[in-house]
Amino acid sequence: MTHGERRVPLDDGAQTTLEYWGDGDTVMLGVHGMTSSRKSWERLARHYDGRARIYAYDQRGHGDSANVAGPMTLHRALLDLYNVLDAIPQKVDVLVGHSWGGAVVLLGGRRFDVNQVVAIDPMIRQADNGWYEEFIAELKPLFAKKGEARDAQVRQDYAEWSEIDRESKVHAVHSMTTAPIERLRDENPPSTWDLRGDLDAYPKPVLLAIADAPQSVLVIEELKSLREQGGPNLAIRVFEGHGHNLHRTDFDRLTQEMDAFLDRTVSAS
């Protein structure tokens, strides 16, 4: 499989690492979520090799950008997406994002020249402080470990994941702190992170792959609203019995849904 990576400057002086895998007529760009990294899209790239080239980059505070402290606003993440799109030599056809990254690609899909958007359990609205407090409390014992000890703990904690996904998690959090998560909470008031209006009558085909209700970052009321107001371009698929990391825990069904969505929307365009 074709593979490469390079450093990409961002407009505020920071940098990220842009990686790509595979070849094909379609070009996709993956945007990861909290405590993930660009490596989280390698499994998807293997699935699409021969049909698509997949690019991905590290968001601030994660992976090889762990030392990029911020800003961590959703607007800054959208600017980073724009910088990365500008650095890719081909036109990007499809944006794919998970969680926080799902919010970024939904905003980017409305604003930038792409054809389709796939958002995996996207954070449509800012989570409340209780959600962040619980998440940060779960991270602290792991982040108290350093180097190989932390890597070993990640491999143990995610033993049920595929090896490629497990190693991507090792890469994502190897040098992380809780600071970027805290800044995502503190620098994004609820009034600035509410994408329900952005999803009304969405202007291009978008697939929302949603985790089962108890484990999704969306609440039932939001899902009902999206079904009613999303318009004809919005496709919603709920993955019963599966949690937030659908691209890791229900990979086969996710890729089946993506294949069907992309085939249908490309044919219709």
Short mmCIF file of N, CA and C in Angstrom, two decimals, residues 142-231:
data_model
loop_
_atom_site.label_atom_id
_atom_site.label_comp_id
_atom_site.label_asym_id
_atom_site.label_seq_id
_atom_site.Cartn_x
_atom_site.Cartn_y
_atom_site.Cartn_z
N LEU A 142 -4.11 6.86 33.60
CA LEU A 142 -3.28 6.49 32.45
C LEU A 142 -2.20 7.54 32.21
N PHE A 143 -2.57 8.82 32.25
CA PHE A 143 -1.62 9.87 31.95
C PHE A 143 -0.60 10.08 33.05
N ALA A 144 -0.85 9.49 34.21
CA ALA A 144 0.16 9.52 35.28
C ALA A 144 1.35 8.63 34.93
N LYS A 145 1.13 7.67 34.04
CA LYS A 145 2.22 6.80 33.56
C LYS A 145 2.94 7.50 32.42
N LYS A 146 4.19 7.15 32.21
CA LYS A 146 5.01 7.78 31.18
C LYS A 146 5.65 6.73 30.28
N GLY A 147 5.90 7.12 29.04
CA GLY A 147 6.69 6.29 28.13
C GLY A 147 6.14 4.91 27.93
N GLU A 148 7.02 3.91 28.05
CA GLU A 148 6.64 2.53 27.77
C GLU A 148 5.57 2.02 28.73
N ALA A 149 5.57 2.53 29.96
CA ALA A 149 4.55 2.11 30.91
C ALA A 149 3.16 2.54 30.45
N ARG A 150 3.06 3.75 29.93
CA ARG A 150 1.78 4.21 29.41
C ARG A 150 1.37 3.40 28.18
N ASP A 151 2.32 3.18 27.28
CA ASP A 151 2.02 2.40 26.08
C ASP A 151 1.50 1.01 26.44
N ALA A 152 2.14 0.38 27.42
CA ALA A 152 1.73 -0.96 27.83
C ALA A 152 0.32 -0.95 28.42
N GLN A 153 0.01 0.10 29.18
CA GLN A 153 -1.32 0.20 29.77
C GLN A 153 -2.39 0.38 28.69
N VAL A 154 -2.09 1.17 27.67
CA VAL A 154 -3.04 1.35 26.57
C VAL A 154 -3.28 0.02 25.87
N ARG A 155 -2.23 -0.72 25.61
CA ARG A 155 -2.40 -2.02 24.94
C ARG A 155 -3.25 -2.97 25.79
N GLN A 156 -3.09 -2.89 27.08
CA GLN A 156 -3.89 -3.73 27.97
C GLN A 156 -5.35 -3.26 28.00
N ASP A 157 -5.55 -1.95 28.09
CA ASP A 157 -6.90 -1.40 28.20
C ASP A 157 -7.72 -1.63 26.93
N TYR A 158 -7.05 -1.69 25.78
CA TYR A 158 -7.76 -1.82 24.51
C TYR A 158 -7.43 -3.15 23.83
N ALA A 159 -7.27 -4.16 24.63
CA ALA A 159 -6.88 -5.48 24.12
C ALA A 159 -7.91 -6.06 23.16
N GLU A 160 -9.19 -5.64 23.31
CA GLU A 160 -10.24 -6.20 22.45
C GLU A 160 -10.25 -5.56 21.07
N TRP A 161 -9.57 -4.44 20.89
CA TRP A 161 -9.53 -3.79 19.58
C TRP A 161 -8.57 -4.54 18.65
N SER A 162 -8.70 -4.30 17.36
CA SER A 162 -7.74 -4.86 16.41
C SER A 162 -6.36 -4.27 16.70
N GLU A 163 -5.34 -4.99 16.30
CA GLU A 163 -3.97 -4.52 16.58
C GLU A 163 -3.71 -3.15 15.97
N ILE A 164 -4.18 -2.92 14.76
CA ILE A 164 -3.92 -1.64 14.11
C ILE A 164 -4.60 -0.49 14.85
N ASP A 165 -5.81 -0.73 15.37
CA ASP A 165 -6.50 0.30 16.14
C ASP A 165 -5.85 0.49 17.51
N ARG A 166 -5.42 -0.59 18.10
CA ARG A 166 -4.75 -0.50 19.41
C ARG A 166 -3.47 0.31 19.31
N GLU A 167 -2.68 0.05 18.26
CA GLU A 167 -1.42 0.79 18.11
C GLU A 167 -1.67 2.25 17.75
N SER A 168 -2.76 2.52 17.06
CA SER A 168 -3.09 3.92 16.78
C SER A 168 -3.41 4.66 18.07
N LYS A 169 -4.04 3.98 19.01
CA LYS A 169 -4.34 4.60 20.30
C LYS A 169 -3.05 4.85 21.08
N VAL A 170 -2.11 3.93 21.01
CA VAL A 170 -0.81 4.13 21.65
C VAL A 170 -0.18 5.41 21.11
N HIS A 171 -0.18 5.56 19.79
CA HIS A 171 0.39 6.75 19.17
C HIS A 171 -0.33 8.01 19.63
N ALA A 172 -1.64 7.94 19.71
CA ALA A 172 -2.44 9.13 20.01
C ALA A 172 -2.12 9.72 21.37
N VAL A 173 -1.97 8.86 22.37
CA VAL A 173 -1.88 9.36 23.76
C VAL A 173 -0.49 9.23 24.35
N HIS A 174 0.49 8.80 23.56
CA HIS A 174 1.83 8.55 24.09
C HIS A 174 2.39 9.76 24.84
N SER A 175 2.19 10.95 24.31
CA SER A 175 2.73 12.16 24.94
C SER A 175 1.64 13.14 25.38
N MET A 176 0.40 12.70 25.37
CA MET A 176 -0.71 13.60 25.68
C MET A 176 -0.76 13.97 27.16
N THR A 177 -1.39 15.10 27.43
CA THR A 177 -1.81 15.47 28.77
C THR A 177 -3.32 15.72 28.72
N THR A 178 -3.92 16.01 29.86
CA THR A 178 -5.34 16.34 29.86
C THR A 178 -5.61 17.78 29.43
N ALA A 179 -4.55 18.57 29.25
CA ALA A 179 -4.73 20.00 28.95
C ALA A 179 -5.60 20.26 27.71
N PRO A 180 -5.38 19.59 26.57
CA PRO A 180 -6.22 19.90 25.41
C PRO A 180 -7.69 19.56 25.63
N ILE A 181 -7.97 18.53 26.41
CA ILE A 181 -9.37 18.19 26.71
C ILE A 181 -9.98 19.28 27.58
N GLU A 182 -9.22 19.73 28.58
CA GLU A 182 -9.71 20.81 29.43
C GLU A 182 -9.94 22.08 28.63
N ARG A 183 -9.06 22.35 27.68
CA ARG A 183 -9.22 23.55 26.86
C ARG A 183 -10.38 23.41 25.89
N LEU A 184 -10.63 22.20 25.39
CA LEU A 184 -11.81 22.00 24.55
C LEU A 184 -13.08 22.33 25.34
N ARG A 185 -13.08 21.99 26.60
CA ARG A 185 -14.21 22.33 27.47
C ARG A 185 -14.29 23.85 27.71
N ASP A 186 -13.16 24.44 28.08
CA ASP A 186 -13.17 25.82 28.57
C ASP A 186 -13.24 26.86 27.46
N GLU A 187 -12.74 26.53 26.26
CA GLU A 187 -12.66 27.51 25.18
C GLU A 187 -13.83 27.42 24.20
N ASN A 188 -14.78 26.52 24.50
CA ASN A 188 -15.92 26.35 23.61
C ASN A 188 -17.23 26.42 24.40
N PRO A 189 -17.68 27.62 24.71
CA PRO A 189 -18.98 27.74 25.39
C PRO A 189 -20.08 27.07 24.57
N PRO A 190 -21.12 26.58 25.23
CA PRO A 190 -22.20 25.91 24.49
C PRO A 190 -22.77 26.74 23.34
N SER A 191 -22.79 28.06 23.49
CA SER A 191 -23.34 28.90 22.42
C SER A 191 -22.50 28.88 21.15
N THR A 192 -21.23 28.49 21.26
CA THR A 192 -20.34 28.46 20.10
C THR A 192 -20.18 27.06 19.52
N TRP A 193 -20.76 26.05 20.19
CA TRP A 193 -20.64 24.67 19.71
C TRP A 193 -22.02 24.04 19.71
N ASP A 194 -22.79 24.39 18.71
CA ASP A 194 -24.14 23.86 18.52
C ASP A 194 -24.38 23.80 17.03
N LEU A 195 -24.28 22.59 16.46
CA LEU A 195 -24.31 22.43 15.01
C LEU A 195 -25.70 22.09 14.47
N ARG A 196 -26.71 22.15 15.33
CA ARG A 196 -28.05 21.76 14.85
C ARG A 196 -28.48 22.66 13.69
N GLY A 197 -28.21 23.95 13.78
CA GLY A 197 -28.55 24.83 12.68
C GLY A 197 -27.75 24.55 11.42
N ASP A 198 -26.50 24.15 11.60
CA ASP A 198 -25.66 23.83 10.44
C ASP A 198 -26.15 22.60 9.69
N LEU A 199 -26.86 21.71 10.40
CA LEU A 199 -27.34 20.49 9.76
C LEU A 199 -28.70 20.67 9.11
N ASP A 200 -29.40 21.75 9.41
CA ASP A 200 -30.68 21.99 8.74
C ASP A 200 -30.45 22.16 7.24
N ALA A 201 -31.19 21.39 6.44
CA ALA A 201 -31.08 21.49 4.97
C ALA A 201 -29.63 21.47 4.52
N TYR A 202 -28.87 20.48 5.00
CA TYR A 202 -27.45 20.39 4.68
C TYR A 202 -27.26 20.34 3.16
N PRO A 203 -26.29 21.09 2.61
CA PRO A 203 -26.26 21.31 1.16
C PRO A 203 -25.62 20.20 0.34
N LYS A 204 -25.09 19.17 0.97
CA LYS A 204 -24.48 18.07 0.22
C LYS A 204 -24.69 16.78 0.99
N PRO A 205 -24.48 15.63 0.35
CA PRO A 205 -24.76 14.36 1.03
C PRO A 205 -23.90 14.17 2.29
N VAL A 206 -24.56 13.82 3.39
CA VAL A 206 -23.85 13.59 4.65
C VAL A 206 -24.43 12.33 5.30
N LEU A 207 -23.54 11.47 5.75
CA LEU A 207 -23.91 10.26 6.49
C LEU A 207 -23.55 10.46 7.95
N LEU A 208 -24.55 10.33 8.83
CA LEU A 208 -24.32 10.34 10.27
C LEU A 208 -24.40 8.90 10.77
N ALA A 209 -23.27 8.38 11.22
CA ALA A 209 -23.22 7.04 11.82
C ALA A 209 -23.25 7.22 13.33
N ILE A 210 -24.35 6.83 13.96
CA ILE A 210 -24.61 7.17 15.35
C ILE A 210 -24.52 5.94 16.23
N ALA A 211 -23.82 6.07 17.36
CA ALA A 211 -23.72 4.98 18.33
C ALA A 211 -25.06 4.76 19.03
N ASP A 212 -25.19 3.61 19.68
CA ASP A 212 -26.40 3.30 20.43
C ASP A 212 -26.59 4.32 21.54
N ALA A 213 -27.84 4.62 21.84
CA ALA A 213 -28.19 5.76 22.69
C ALA A 213 -27.43 5.86 24.00
N PRO A 214 -27.26 4.79 24.78
CA PRO A 214 -26.58 4.98 26.07
C PRO A 214 -25.12 5.40 25.94
N GLN A 215 -24.50 5.11 24.79
CA GLN A 215 -23.07 5.36 24.64
C GLN A 215 -22.74 6.45 23.62
N SER A 216 -23.77 7.02 23.00
CA SER A 216 -23.56 8.06 22.00
C SER A 216 -23.36 9.41 22.67
N VAL A 217 -22.63 10.31 22.00
CA VAL A 217 -22.52 11.68 22.48
C VAL A 217 -23.74 12.51 22.09
N LEU A 218 -24.63 11.95 21.26
CA LEU A 218 -25.89 12.60 20.95
C LEU A 218 -26.96 12.11 21.93
N VAL A 219 -27.89 12.98 22.25
CA VAL A 219 -29.03 12.56 23.05
C VAL A 219 -30.20 12.29 22.12
N ILE A 220 -31.20 11.54 22.62
CA ILE A 220 -32.32 11.11 21.79
C ILE A 220 -33.03 12.31 21.16
N GLU A 221 -33.19 13.38 21.92
CA GLU A 221 -33.91 14.55 21.42
C GLU A 221 -33.18 15.16 20.23
N GLU A 222 -31.84 15.18 20.27
CA GLU A 222 -31.08 15.71 19.15
C GLU A 222 -31.26 14.84 17.91
N LEU A 223 -31.26 13.52 18.11
CA LEU A 223 -31.41 12.61 16.98
C LEU A 223 -32.78 12.78 16.34
N LYS A 224 -33.81 12.93 17.15
CA LYS A 224 -35.15 13.15 16.61
C LYS A 224 -35.21 14.44 15.80
N SER A 225 -34.59 15.49 16.33
CA SER A 225 -34.57 16.78 15.64
C SER A 225 -33.85 16.67 14.30
N LEU A 226 -32.74 15.95 14.28
CA LEU A 226 -31.99 15.80 13.04
C LEU A 226 -32.80 15.06 11.99
N ARG A 227 -33.51 14.03 12.42
CA ARG A 227 -34.34 13.27 11.48
C ARG A 227 -35.42 14.16 10.86
N GLU A 228 -35.96 15.07 11.65
CA GLU A 228 -37.06 15.91 11.19
C GLU A 228 -36.59 17.07 10.32
N GLN A 229 -35.39 17.60 10.59
CA GLN A 229 -34.98 18.85 9.97
C GLN A 229 -33.77 18.73 9.04
N GLY A 230 -33.18 17.55 8.96
CA GLY A 230 -31.93 17.42 8.23
C GLY A 230 -32.03 17.59 6.73
N GLY A 231 -33.20 17.34 6.17
CA GLY A 231 -33.35 17.50 4.73
C GLY A 231 -32.98 16.24 3.96
#
